[in-house]
Every structure is written in C-alpha cells, then in structure tokens.
Amino acid sequence: MKTSRFLLLAAPLLAALPALAQQTSPVQAAPAQALPSVDPHANETKAQRDARMKWFREARFGMFIHWGLYAVPAGEWKGKPVGSIGEWIMNTAKIPVADYAMLAPQFNPTKFDAEAWAQLAQDAGMKYMVITAKHHDGFAMFPSKVGGFNIGASTPFKRDPLAELSAACRKRGIKFGVYYSQAQDWHQPGGAAYGGHWDKAQDGDLHHYVKNVAAPQLSELLTKYKPAVLWWDTPVDMSREDIQALTEAFAQNPQLIANNRLGNGVKGDTETPEQFIPAQGFPSRDWETCMTINDTWGFKKNDLNFKSAESLTRNLIDIASKGGNYLLNVGPDATGTIPLPEVQRLREVGAWLKRNRETIYATTSSPYKRLPFDGRATVKGNTLYLNVFAWPEAGLTLSGLQTPVRRARTVASGETLQVLKGADGTLHISKPSKLDPVSTAIALELSGPPVVMEPEILLAPQADGSFKLGATDATLEGGLKTEGNPSNIGFWTSASDSVSWKVSAPHAGKYQVQLDYSCEPDSGGSTFTLEVDGQDSGLKGTVAPTASWNDYKSFTLDGALALSEGKHTLRLKPVAKPNLAVMNLRGITLTQVKADK
Ligand code: FHN
C-alpha cells in the first residue's frame, strides 16, 4: 500500500527510495486489532510530555552527523563514481558483504576531534547533535559487544567517538543524540535491505536480527551514552514484538525523545520531514526537518553542491516560523574532518544567529498565514519578530495586528524604528539604517501577546484576466496538507477532504479550468466536481494517472465555469476515490474564454 509521504515525494531522496519512503510515512496503516499501544510514551500526561519536550521545542537548531565506513570510498567504488547518496554506496553498487567489511581496517580517522566538532555545533548556534551510531551498512560507530562489525573491534582506531562526542557536548550544554537503523542492516544476516539482499551472507530472519542484534545494541547505546534523542530510520516489517524489544531499554532513559520512524504505527515524539520544509509545519505535533548541506548525508568527495549560508540561514528562519526544528547534516570524511565548505557555512549561519538569536530560540510559530513581504515571523511572549529577507521598495507594512505596538527595534543593533498606523490599521515600519543581506530582524514589542486577524485571501485576476489558484492560497479541509517547493496539496487520502479558494471576479465571465496535478499510476481514477458557492458548477473530472507523484501534468476540464461578478468560493470536491489517494494538486488556473460585457 502506498502512504501519504509517498504521495508527496517532494524530496529527491525519497523519490530515489520509494519503498523506504512508504515505510517512513507518518500515516502508516493502523494495526488491525485493537491491541494496547506499543509506544513507550503512550500513557504519559500532557504535562509530562510538555516537560520532556521542553528543551527540544526551544532548541530549533541541531547538527545531524552521518559518519561511518562509507566515508572511506567517499562515493567511488573500484575507481568509478557511484550514483546515489554516499552512505548508500554498499547497496547501490551491490558490494559483497566481505568486500565492504574490508573498509574497516582502512578506517583510521586520526583527525577526529570531538571537542572541535562540538565547538563547531556551538559556534553554529546548534543546541543538539544526532550522530549515526549505526547506519544501514550495519557498521556500529561505537565499540559494541554485539557482533564484531564495529569501530572498536574491526578498525585500527581504538577510540570511541560516541563517548568522546557525548562528553564534549555535555560540557557545552549541547544535547547528544544517536541515529540507529533498526531494520536495515546490510551486513548482519536477517537485516533488511531496500531492494532485497544481494549477498547470501545477508539472508536470515529479520525478527531474529532485531532481537539479537538491534535490541541489544540499542540497550548498549541507551545505557552507555544516555542520549537525549533516538533517531530511528527506515522501518521495515516491524512486528509488535520487534517494537517491544527495541523500546525495552527506554525504561533506562525516561526523558528520551524518539522520532516517528520506528514503525508499526508508533507515532513517536516528532514528525521528520526530510529534505523539505512543510508549508504549514505540523500544527499539532513536534517536528524537525532534516536536510543536507550538499546533496549527500555521508561524505562523497565529488559532491560540491553546497547550499549557500544565506539559504541555510533562511531555512532555519522559515522552519522556526512554522514551529519546527532544523536538523542540518554534516558528512565528515574518513580522516575525521568535517569538510571545510560545511564548516564555513555553519560558522556563517552561527554569526547571523548570534546577532539575532532571540528571533529563533524558544519562539513559537508565526501568527500569520502569509506576510505582505519576503520574510517570516516568530513570537516570544509579547514580542512579534519579523525576519525580513528583502526590504520592500515601497516600505515595510503589516496589516491585521490587533495588539498595540509599544516599541519597534532592530534585533541586531537595537535601533528604534518608527511605526505609523494607517487609517485601515496597517502598520508602516521605518527602514533601519543598516539592512542585513541575509535577513534583517525586527522586534515589535507589544502590549500583550500578538493577536492577528489576517485579511482573508481573496484572489483577484492576473493582468491577463486569468486566476491562479495556488496551493498556498487554498483553504484545506480534513487531512490535506501543503508541502514541497513548488507547494502542492497532498495527503489526499480521504474522499471527504476538499480544497477551496475565494476569488473576486471583477465582472461576469466564463473560464476554462486547468489543473496542475500528479497521480502515480496505482492511484488514478478518482472523480471530482467543482462547486461554486456550494452549488455544483456542472464541471467534473476523472484523475488520469501520471508517471509518478513527481510527474505533474496539466488537465483541462470539459466545459466552462461561469462566474458572476463578485466574491465566490470555489471548491474541488472528490466524488469517489477508488484507490489510495485522489491526487497531488499544485493549483488550478482559470483562463477567461469569454468576457460578458
Ligand atoms: O536512508 C536514509 C538516508 O541514508 C539518511 O540517513 C536519511 C536521513 O534522514 N534517512 C534515510 C531515508 O529516509
């Protein structure tokens, strides 16, 4: 069965790993029988949960580290570049287990300096760290007593990076966490492998593997390093017994925060969008977007496609404005060095953050659905923060804020700014003497917590008379969500969910209606209607499949939509959904076919 994360496939990584993407979906099929939940935190009270999640909610920024044997081949095998992300080299190149294991004696990262890594995280403004204790290749980055495939038993490097890092983090007040691939293990017999095993040595029973390798290693990790975060990844066929075995050790660490990738319907503590920022965050869940700085998690020497410090900083601001955390990855090389371009960028993000820290840490999400300028908002107590990416030529305005402004200042320099209130209540904020090219942060100190009444989104026609009804302008009902860039409306797995837009037609007219949509082959065939102000417009359609959830096509409905002059609500409403989902929808274009004079 396909799941909703699979429907969206916004991230190239997920596109490359469809079967895993299904497994990591936050909307997994509920277990058929009503058995008690296997989620170890299922019975805690809201107050207990709030206390446990407090530091995470305030942190906003963490360092992800993908480091393991794959740093040795660094994206090349037998002199040839291997496509896909660095840490997947064993699977992509179908490297036999014994050959891959020969990397271990070559792994001697003598330049590894836990203090320097933790210091870099601190300089970048990161409040927590999550490192791969064991990735899918099955190699443990700690001296485990379970099996011999680990840094202690099979490399010349006799140190314990996890012990060193956890100590270095603790010294700096940085929370330490571990990533653990609980099902995929391409080394041990029985471990799962996306795409299937390619070496007889991998064959065996997954549940035996979980019980005898993964669960005892988990217990070692939780006992020895006392992590604050446990980052599961890529669940495959996790039975209730597997979940129980894997979480047994949670009792040793009741404050542990674990993500939503354990499997078997366990919701976990955090949603984990990967390589994209969900357009509206997850309003009722804690969440964390993980992203790479270039295009790989594990080190690949030829991947030089580094994002700019500006875009990384703006990602952080964007994520904070949606109430989430940014878990930004570094991929150290086989000597134990974090690549210089990554270090430089993290330092630049940190420099901005140092000047503007109050706009990010311990803030809550924006009270605005959309702002009239290129930027983002966050809130802390009685202060509304505006991060302005590009100062508008016509001046900075803000409408809808009901709470009086006591003072406006720039965050970095404390310069007082003038705020003038227009007759319609719109605020005009004076331009600071110095703008920050990445983002100029402004604090509006209010007389109370910000109350915002946003003007409704009423779409007017474009210059050519057409209407563009985009994903981010829509009102979504039910479980629908917008995600991705460009944004699309997805998670459309219920036929009772609908999507609507408000438009203002300057005169009566008829319009051709064109959908920009995708729908993977197995999911085609849904039917829908278009309503105007609650009445059937007579326009309807059947969703034809496209090549994949990433393959967007245009689809023009038969007939024309008649709109009278004035305001209207247009609603796209499914009639039948024979398969998993209706479609992913980027938007609708209404093109005028005849203007009634
Ligand atoms: O397959 C992994 C991948 O290698 C990487 O670890 C990312 C990080 O979130 N998670 C997986 C796929 O979702």
Short mmCIF file of C-alpha atoms in Angstrom, two decimals, residues 129-593:
data_model
loop_
_atom_site.label_atom_id
_atom_site.label_comp_id
_atom_site.label_asym_id
_atom_site.label_seq_id
_atom_site.Cartn_x
_atom_site.Cartn_y
_atom_site.Cartn_z
CA MET A 129 23.58 16.76 17.92
CA VAL A 130 22.47 13.44 16.43
CA ILE A 131 25.15 11.08 15.08
CA THR A 132 24.79 7.81 13.19
CA ALA A 133 25.55 5.12 15.79
CA LYS A 134 24.75 2.54 13.13
CA HIS A 135 23.57 3.28 9.60
CA HIS A 136 22.13 0.82 7.08
CA ASP A 137 25.56 -0.65 6.29
CA GLY A 138 25.41 -2.25 9.74
CA PHE A 139 28.71 -0.82 10.98
CA ALA A 140 28.49 0.37 14.59
CA MET A 141 30.38 3.56 15.34
CA PHE A 142 30.80 2.52 18.95
CA PRO A 143 32.64 -0.45 20.47
CA SER A 144 29.68 -2.80 20.72
CA LYS A 145 29.74 -6.17 22.43
CA VAL A 146 27.20 -7.40 19.87
CA GLY A 147 28.91 -8.78 16.78
CA GLY A 148 32.34 -7.75 15.65
CA PHE A 149 31.46 -5.20 12.99
CA ASN A 150 32.17 -2.02 14.87
CA ILE A 151 34.75 0.69 15.33
CA GLY A 152 36.24 -0.94 18.41
CA ALA A 153 36.62 -4.48 17.11
CA SER A 154 37.43 -4.07 13.44
CA THR A 155 39.32 -0.81 12.88
CA PRO A 156 42.77 0.35 13.90
CA PHE A 157 41.07 3.35 15.50
CA LYS A 158 40.73 2.22 19.06
CA ARG A 159 38.76 5.21 20.33
CA ASP A 160 35.02 5.57 20.97
CA PRO A 161 33.71 8.60 19.02
CA LEU A 162 30.31 8.44 20.69
CA ALA A 163 31.80 8.58 24.18
CA GLU A 164 34.07 11.47 23.18
CA LEU A 165 31.29 13.38 21.45
CA SER A 166 28.73 12.91 24.20
CA ALA A 167 31.26 14.22 26.73
CA ALA A 168 32.19 17.19 24.53
CA CYS A 169 28.51 18.01 24.02
CA ARG A 170 27.68 17.71 27.69
CA LYS A 171 30.48 20.14 28.53
CA ARG A 172 28.84 22.74 26.29
CA GLY A 173 25.23 22.13 27.24
CA ILE A 174 24.52 20.58 23.85
CA LYS A 175 22.09 17.64 23.93
CA PHE A 176 23.54 14.46 22.47
CA GLY A 177 21.53 12.03 20.34
CA VAL A 178 22.04 8.88 18.30
CA TYR A 179 20.70 7.68 14.97
CA TYR A 180 20.10 3.95 14.73
CA SER A 181 18.93 1.98 11.67
CA GLN A 182 16.79 -0.61 13.42
CA ALA A 183 15.71 -2.75 10.46
CA GLN A 184 18.05 -2.15 7.57
CA ASP A 185 21.41 -3.76 8.16
CA TRP A 186 23.25 -4.90 5.05
CA HIS A 187 25.96 -6.71 6.99
CA GLN A 188 24.24 -8.94 9.55
CA PRO A 189 22.20 -11.99 8.49
CA GLY A 190 18.49 -11.14 8.59
CA GLY A 191 18.92 -7.38 8.44
CA ALA A 192 16.57 -5.75 5.92
CA ALA A 193 17.80 -4.21 2.68
CA TYR A 194 15.85 -1.94 0.44
CA GLY A 195 15.63 -3.63 -2.96
CA GLY A 196 16.38 -7.04 -1.42
CA HIS A 197 19.55 -8.83 -0.37
CA TRP A 198 22.35 -9.15 -2.92
CA ASP A 199 24.66 -11.45 -0.98
CA LYS A 200 23.79 -14.78 0.61
CA ALA A 201 25.57 -13.63 3.75
CA GLN A 202 22.67 -11.21 4.31
CA ASP A 203 19.98 -13.87 4.34
CA GLY A 204 18.28 -14.68 7.62
CA ASP A 205 15.31 -13.75 9.76
CA LEU A 206 14.61 -10.06 10.38
CA HIS A 207 12.92 -10.65 13.74
CA HIS A 208 15.83 -12.77 14.91
CA TYR A 209 18.12 -9.93 13.84
CA VAL A 210 16.08 -7.34 15.75
CA LYS A 211 16.04 -9.46 18.89
CA ASN A 212 19.69 -10.48 18.83
CA VAL A 213 21.48 -7.53 17.26
CA ALA A 214 19.43 -4.33 17.10
CA ALA A 215 17.72 -4.51 20.50
CA PRO A 216 20.89 -5.37 22.48
CA GLN A 217 22.83 -2.65 20.63
CA LEU A 218 20.07 -0.20 21.46
CA SER A 219 20.34 -1.18 25.08
CA GLU A 220 24.11 -0.59 24.97
CA LEU A 221 23.59 2.83 23.42
CA LEU A 222 20.96 3.95 25.89
CA THR A 223 22.89 2.69 28.90
CA LYS A 224 26.33 3.87 27.94
CA TYR A 225 25.75 7.25 26.27
CA LYS A 226 22.42 8.28 27.82
CA PRO A 227 21.30 10.05 24.65
CA ALA A 228 18.63 12.73 24.75
CA VAL A 229 17.42 11.78 21.25
CA LEU A 230 16.97 8.48 19.47
CA TRP A 231 16.63 8.76 15.72
CA TRP A 232 15.10 5.64 14.17
CA ASP A 233 15.21 5.27 10.41
CA THR A 234 13.61 3.20 7.64
CA PRO A 235 11.38 0.73 9.48
CA VAL A 236 10.72 -2.45 7.54
CA ASP A 237 8.17 -5.06 8.72
CA MET A 238 8.47 -4.16 12.39
CA SER A 239 6.27 -6.53 14.39
CA ARG A 240 4.88 -5.65 17.82
CA GLU A 241 7.48 -7.94 19.35
CA ASP A 242 10.21 -6.07 17.47
CA ILE A 243 8.93 -2.74 18.76
CA GLN A 244 8.77 -4.09 22.30
CA ALA A 245 12.30 -5.46 22.08
CA LEU A 246 13.64 -2.22 20.64
CA THR A 247 11.98 0.01 23.21
CA GLU A 248 12.59 -2.12 26.27
CA ALA A 249 15.64 -0.07 27.13
CA PHE A 250 13.61 3.16 27.13
CA ALA A 251 12.93 2.47 30.80
CA GLN A 252 16.57 3.36 31.45
CA ASN A 253 16.06 6.80 29.97
CA PRO A 254 12.51 8.10 30.54
CA GLN A 255 13.32 11.54 29.13
CA LEU A 256 14.38 10.16 25.75
CA ILE A 257 12.85 11.81 22.67
CA ALA A 258 12.33 9.35 19.81
CA ASN A 259 11.15 10.16 16.28
CA ASN A 260 8.27 8.74 14.23
CA ARG A 261 10.31 6.25 12.22
CA LEU A 262 10.12 3.22 14.49
CA GLY A 263 7.33 1.51 12.57
CA ASN A 264 4.15 -0.47 13.31
CA GLY A 265 2.11 2.72 13.68
CA VAL A 266 4.12 4.12 16.61
CA LYS A 267 3.72 7.88 16.29
CA GLY A 268 6.81 8.75 18.28
CA ASP A 269 7.55 12.24 19.52
CA THR A 270 8.47 14.05 16.34
CA GLU A 271 7.47 14.28 12.71
CA THR A 272 10.54 14.09 10.49
CA PRO A 273 10.11 15.68 7.06
CA GLU A 274 13.28 15.02 5.08
CA GLN A 275 14.86 17.49 2.65
CA PHE A 276 11.83 19.76 2.56
CA ILE A 277 10.05 22.29 4.73
CA PRO A 278 6.34 21.58 5.10
CA ALA A 279 4.43 24.67 4.03
CA GLN A 280 2.36 24.81 7.22
CA GLY A 281 4.53 22.82 9.61
CA PHE A 282 2.69 20.29 11.79
CA PRO A 283 0.47 22.46 14.00
CA SER A 284 -0.39 19.72 16.49
CA ARG A 285 2.93 17.83 16.52
CA ASP A 286 6.55 18.48 17.38
CA TRP A 287 8.65 18.26 14.26
CA GLU A 288 12.10 18.54 12.80
CA THR A 289 13.17 18.87 9.18
CA CYS A 290 16.44 17.13 8.41
CA MET A 291 18.45 18.42 5.48
CA THR A 292 21.83 18.07 3.85
CA ILE A 293 24.20 20.98 3.15
CA ASN A 294 25.14 19.50 -0.23
CA ASP A 295 23.24 16.53 -1.77
CA THR A 296 24.56 13.67 0.36
CA TRP A 297 24.40 12.72 4.03
CA GLY A 298 27.53 10.58 4.17
CA PHE A 299 30.76 12.06 2.74
CA LYS A 300 31.14 11.96 -1.05
CA LYS A 301 34.26 13.61 -2.32
CA ASN A 302 32.71 14.79 -5.59
CA ASP A 303 29.59 16.33 -4.14
CA LEU A 304 30.41 20.02 -4.10
CA ASN A 305 26.86 21.23 -4.50
CA PHE A 306 26.82 23.16 -1.25
CA LYS A 307 23.87 25.40 -0.42
CA SER A 308 24.76 28.98 0.44
CA ALA A 309 24.92 30.16 4.04
CA GLU A 310 22.14 32.57 3.13
CA SER A 311 19.82 29.77 2.09
CA LEU A 312 20.70 27.65 5.14
CA THR A 313 20.01 30.61 7.44
CA ARG A 314 16.73 31.37 5.73
CA ASN A 315 15.75 27.70 6.01
CA LEU A 316 16.30 27.95 9.76
CA ILE A 317 14.18 31.10 9.96
CA ASP A 318 11.48 29.54 7.80
CA ILE A 319 11.38 26.37 9.91
CA ALA A 320 11.25 28.35 13.17
CA SER A 321 8.37 30.41 11.76
CA LYS A 322 6.47 27.15 11.29
CA GLY A 323 7.25 25.90 14.78
CA GLY A 324 9.81 23.25 13.85
CA ASN A 325 13.48 22.40 14.30
CA TYR A 326 16.23 22.28 11.67
CA LEU A 327 18.48 19.23 11.88
CA LEU A 328 21.27 20.15 9.49
CA ASN A 329 23.67 17.45 8.38
CA VAL A 330 27.44 17.35 8.10
CA GLY A 331 29.27 14.44 6.48
CA PRO A 332 32.80 14.10 7.92
CA ASP A 333 35.44 12.37 5.79
CA ALA A 334 37.46 9.26 6.60
CA THR A 335 40.18 11.23 8.40
CA GLY A 336 37.57 12.57 10.83
CA THR A 337 37.41 16.04 9.30
CA ILE A 338 34.19 17.92 8.64
CA PRO A 339 34.57 19.32 5.09
CA LEU A 340 35.67 22.95 5.09
CA PRO A 341 32.76 24.26 2.96
CA GLU A 342 30.38 22.84 5.57
CA VAL A 343 32.35 24.36 8.43
CA GLN A 344 32.42 27.76 6.73
CA ARG A 345 28.69 27.75 6.12
CA LEU A 346 27.87 26.67 9.66
CA ARG A 347 30.02 29.48 11.02
CA GLU A 348 28.20 31.99 8.83
CA VAL A 349 24.81 30.73 9.98
CA GLY A 350 26.11 30.94 13.55
CA ALA A 351 27.27 34.53 13.08
CA TRP A 352 23.82 35.60 11.92
CA LEU A 353 22.19 33.63 14.70
CA LYS A 354 24.39 35.21 17.33
CA ARG A 355 23.13 38.66 16.33
CA ASN A 356 19.52 37.57 16.03
CA ARG A 357 19.20 34.68 18.45
CA GLU A 358 16.08 35.96 20.20
CA THR A 359 14.09 35.64 16.95
CA ILE A 360 14.73 31.87 16.77
CA TYR A 361 15.27 30.06 20.09
CA ALA A 362 12.24 29.30 22.25
CA THR A 363 9.95 31.08 19.82
CA THR A 364 6.60 29.85 18.58
CA SER A 365 5.23 29.82 15.07
CA SER A 366 4.06 32.79 13.03
CA PRO A 367 0.56 34.08 13.72
CA TYR A 368 0.38 34.98 10.02
CA LYS A 369 -0.53 32.59 7.23
CA ARG A 370 1.11 34.94 4.77
CA LEU A 371 3.08 38.14 5.10
CA PRO A 372 2.99 41.05 2.67
CA PHE A 373 6.79 40.93 2.28
CA ASP A 374 9.51 38.37 1.65
CA GLY A 375 10.24 37.20 5.18
CA ARG A 376 8.96 35.26 8.17
CA ALA A 377 7.55 35.89 11.65
CA THR A 378 8.01 34.24 15.04
CA VAL A 379 6.65 35.04 18.51
CA LYS A 380 8.00 35.04 22.04
CA GLY A 381 5.71 36.30 24.80
CA ASN A 382 4.63 39.83 23.91
CA THR A 383 7.13 40.22 21.10
CA LEU A 384 6.43 39.65 17.44
CA TYR A 385 9.61 39.13 15.45
CA LEU A 386 9.81 39.85 11.75
CA ASN A 387 12.71 38.49 9.73
CA VAL A 388 12.78 40.50 6.52
CA PHE A 389 14.70 38.78 3.70
CA ALA A 390 14.23 41.62 1.20
CA TRP A 391 13.13 45.07 2.32
CA PRO A 392 10.18 46.07 0.10
CA GLU A 393 10.80 49.05 -2.20
CA ALA A 394 7.52 50.58 -1.09
CA GLY A 395 8.36 50.21 2.61
CA LEU A 396 7.52 47.56 5.17
CA THR A 397 3.84 47.28 6.04
CA LEU A 398 1.94 44.88 8.22
CA SER A 399 -1.80 44.56 8.49
CA GLY A 400 -4.04 42.58 10.78
CA LEU A 401 -2.09 43.07 14.02
CA GLN A 402 -4.66 43.95 16.70
CA THR A 403 -2.28 44.30 19.66
CA PRO A 404 -0.80 47.80 20.10
CA VAL A 405 2.92 48.18 19.40
CA ARG A 406 4.90 49.76 22.23
CA ARG A 407 8.25 49.85 20.54
CA ALA A 408 9.89 48.60 17.37
CA ARG A 409 13.62 47.93 17.15
CA THR A 410 16.15 46.11 15.06
CA VAL A 411 17.27 42.98 16.88
CA ALA A 412 20.94 43.09 15.89
CA SER A 413 21.63 46.74 16.78
CA GLY A 414 18.71 47.84 18.92
CA GLU A 415 17.94 50.78 16.63
CA THR A 416 14.48 52.17 17.36
CA LEU A 417 12.19 52.17 14.34
CA GLN A 418 9.16 54.33 13.74
CA VAL A 419 5.78 52.69 13.44
CA LEU A 420 2.95 54.64 11.83
CA LYS A 421 -0.58 53.32 11.80
CA GLY A 422 -2.66 53.96 8.69
CA ALA A 423 -6.41 54.66 8.76
CA ASP A 424 -7.13 50.98 7.98
CA GLY A 425 -4.91 49.82 10.84
CA THR A 426 -1.98 48.88 8.59
CA LEU A 427 1.38 49.48 10.25
CA HIS A 428 4.18 51.22 8.32
CA ILE A 429 7.59 50.43 9.78
CA SER A 430 10.55 52.72 9.05
CA LYS A 431 13.61 51.34 7.32
CA PRO A 432 16.60 50.54 9.55
CA SER A 433 19.79 52.46 8.79
CA LYS A 434 21.53 49.17 8.01
CA LEU A 435 19.98 46.11 6.39
CA ASP A 436 21.31 42.56 6.77
CA PRO A 437 21.60 40.92 3.34
CA VAL A 438 20.57 37.55 4.79
CA SER A 439 17.68 38.75 6.92
CA THR A 440 17.03 41.92 8.88
CA ALA A 441 15.35 41.01 12.13
CA ILE A 442 12.90 43.39 13.77
CA ALA A 443 11.22 43.08 17.15
CA LEU A 444 7.77 44.57 17.66
CA GLU A 445 7.30 44.83 21.40
CA LEU A 446 3.57 44.70 22.02
CA SER A 447 1.28 45.44 24.92
CA GLY A 448 0.30 41.75 25.07
CA PRO A 449 0.66 38.55 23.09
CA PRO A 450 0.10 39.23 19.39
CA VAL A 451 -3.46 38.92 18.21
CA VAL A 452 -3.70 38.82 14.44
CA MET A 453 -6.80 38.97 12.29
CA GLU A 454 -5.50 38.29 8.89
CA PRO A 455 -7.37 39.73 5.96
CA GLU A 456 -8.99 36.85 4.06
CA ILE A 457 -7.18 35.65 0.99
CA LEU A 458 -9.33 36.88 -1.83
CA LEU A 459 -7.75 36.14 -5.17
CA ALA A 460 -8.01 38.75 -7.88
CA PRO A 461 -7.36 38.03 -11.57
CA GLN A 462 -3.91 38.41 -13.10
CA ALA A 463 -3.22 41.11 -15.71
CA ASP A 464 -4.44 38.77 -18.49
CA GLY A 465 -7.74 38.13 -16.68
CA SER A 466 -6.86 34.59 -15.56
CA PHE A 467 -6.97 33.43 -11.94
CA LYS A 468 -4.16 31.40 -10.40
CA LEU A 469 -5.45 29.33 -7.50
CA GLY A 470 -2.24 28.14 -5.87
CA ALA A 471 -1.65 25.51 -3.19
CA THR A 472 -0.65 28.05 -0.54
CA ASP A 473 -3.74 30.23 -1.17
CA ALA A 474 -6.12 27.37 -0.58
CA THR A 475 -8.24 26.52 2.43
CA LEU A 476 -7.72 22.84 3.18
CA GLU A 477 -10.23 20.62 4.87
CA GLY A 478 -9.65 17.30 6.60
CA GLY A 479 -6.19 15.78 6.50
CA LEU A 480 -4.95 17.71 3.48
CA LYS A 481 -1.57 19.40 3.73
CA THR A 482 0.59 21.55 1.52
CA GLU A 483 4.21 20.57 1.16
CA GLY A 484 7.16 20.90 -1.14
CA ASN A 485 8.62 23.52 -3.37
CA PRO A 486 6.72 24.44 -5.50
CA SER A 487 3.97 23.76 -3.00
CA ASN A 488 1.46 21.06 -3.68
CA ILE A 489 -1.62 19.89 -1.83
CA GLY A 490 -1.24 16.26 -0.84
CA PHE A 491 -2.13 13.61 1.75
CA TRP A 492 -5.48 13.45 -0.09
CA THR A 493 -6.36 10.01 1.12
CA SER A 494 -9.95 10.70 2.14
CA ALA A 495 -12.74 11.41 -0.35
CA SER A 496 -14.42 13.67 2.20
CA ASP A 497 -11.49 16.12 2.19
CA SER A 498 -11.88 19.09 -0.10
CA VAL A 499 -9.98 22.20 -1.07
CA SER A 500 -11.36 25.68 -1.71
CA TRP A 501 -10.32 29.17 -2.80
CA LYS A 502 -12.01 32.57 -2.55
CA VAL A 503 -11.93 34.68 -5.69
CA SER A 504 -13.17 38.11 -6.57
CA ALA A 505 -14.45 38.37 -10.14
CA PRO A 506 -14.45 41.96 -11.42
CA HIS A 507 -17.18 41.08 -13.91
CA ALA A 508 -19.17 38.07 -15.03
CA GLY A 509 -17.23 35.67 -17.21
CA LYS A 510 -16.63 32.14 -18.37
CA TYR A 511 -13.43 30.29 -17.64
CA GLN A 512 -11.61 27.24 -18.84
CA VAL A 513 -10.41 25.26 -15.80
CA GLN A 514 -6.99 23.64 -15.84
CA LEU A 515 -5.49 21.52 -13.04
CA ASP A 516 -1.75 21.18 -12.44
CA TYR A 517 -1.59 17.78 -10.73
CA SER A 518 0.19 14.45 -10.35
CA CYS A 519 -1.06 10.98 -9.51
CA GLU A 520 1.01 7.83 -9.51
CA PRO A 521 -0.26 5.00 -11.76
CA ASP A 522 -1.76 2.86 -8.98
CA SER A 523 -3.80 5.73 -7.63
CA GLY A 524 -5.67 7.05 -10.70
CA GLY A 525 -9.40 7.04 -11.29
CA SER A 526 -10.76 9.37 -8.61
CA THR A 527 -13.65 11.56 -9.70
CA PHE A 528 -14.41 15.07 -8.51
CA THR A 529 -16.66 18.05 -9.05
CA LEU A 530 -16.13 21.78 -8.88
CA GLU A 531 -18.59 23.74 -6.76
CA VAL A 532 -19.22 27.47 -6.81
CA ASP A 533 -20.64 28.86 -3.56
CA GLY A 534 -21.83 25.40 -2.53
CA GLN A 535 -23.60 24.68 -5.85
CA ASP A 536 -22.48 22.16 -8.42
CA SER A 537 -20.95 24.09 -11.31
CA GLY A 538 -21.52 21.18 -13.69
CA LEU A 539 -17.77 20.79 -14.16
CA LYS A 540 -16.28 17.47 -13.18
CA GLY A 541 -13.30 15.28 -13.94
CA THR A 542 -11.62 11.93 -13.53
CA VAL A 543 -8.00 11.87 -12.40
CA ALA A 544 -5.83 10.23 -15.06
CA PRO A 545 -2.61 8.74 -13.67
CA THR A 546 0.73 10.41 -14.43
CA ALA A 547 4.09 8.62 -14.37
CA SER A 548 4.68 9.22 -10.65
CA TRP A 549 3.83 11.54 -7.76
CA ASN A 550 6.61 13.76 -9.03
CA ASP A 551 5.29 13.91 -12.59
CA TYR A 552 3.00 16.93 -12.81
CA LYS A 553 0.71 17.38 -15.81
CA SER A 554 -1.97 19.81 -16.90
CA PHE A 555 -5.52 18.64 -17.24
CA THR A 556 -8.33 20.81 -18.69
CA LEU A 557 -11.88 20.06 -17.61
CA ASP A 558 -14.61 19.75 -20.22
CA GLY A 559 -16.91 22.76 -20.37
CA ALA A 560 -16.54 26.25 -18.97
CA LEU A 561 -17.02 27.66 -15.49
CA ALA A 562 -19.45 30.56 -15.27
CA LEU A 563 -18.75 33.16 -12.60
CA SER A 564 -20.94 36.17 -11.90
CA GLU A 565 -19.39 39.45 -10.77
CA GLY A 566 -18.36 39.44 -7.12
CA LYS A 567 -16.88 37.16 -4.49
CA HIS A 568 -17.09 33.38 -4.84
CA THR A 569 -15.87 30.27 -3.11
CA LEU A 570 -14.66 27.59 -5.50
CA ARG A 571 -14.38 24.11 -4.06
CA LEU A 572 -12.84 20.99 -5.58
CA LYS A 573 -14.63 18.04 -4.06
CA PRO A 574 -13.95 14.34 -4.63
CA VAL A 575 -16.92 12.16 -5.52
CA ALA A 576 -15.19 8.77 -5.46
CA LYS A 577 -11.70 7.62 -4.60
CA PRO A 578 -11.28 4.03 -5.78
CA ASN A 579 -7.59 3.83 -4.84
CA LEU A 580 -5.30 5.21 -2.16
CA ALA A 581 -5.40 8.91 -2.93
CA VAL A 582 -7.11 11.50 -5.09
CA MET A 583 -4.11 13.40 -6.46
CA ASN A 584 -1.38 15.88 -5.57
CA LEU A 585 -2.50 19.31 -6.69
CA ARG A 586 -0.23 22.28 -7.31
CA GLY A 587 -3.07 24.54 -8.33
CA ILE A 588 -5.80 25.48 -10.75
CA THR A 589 -5.74 28.10 -13.50
CA LEU A 590 -8.97 29.73 -14.64
CA THR A 591 -8.49 31.17 -18.11
CA GLN A 592 -11.13 33.52 -19.36
CA VAL A 593 -12.80 32.22 -22.51
#
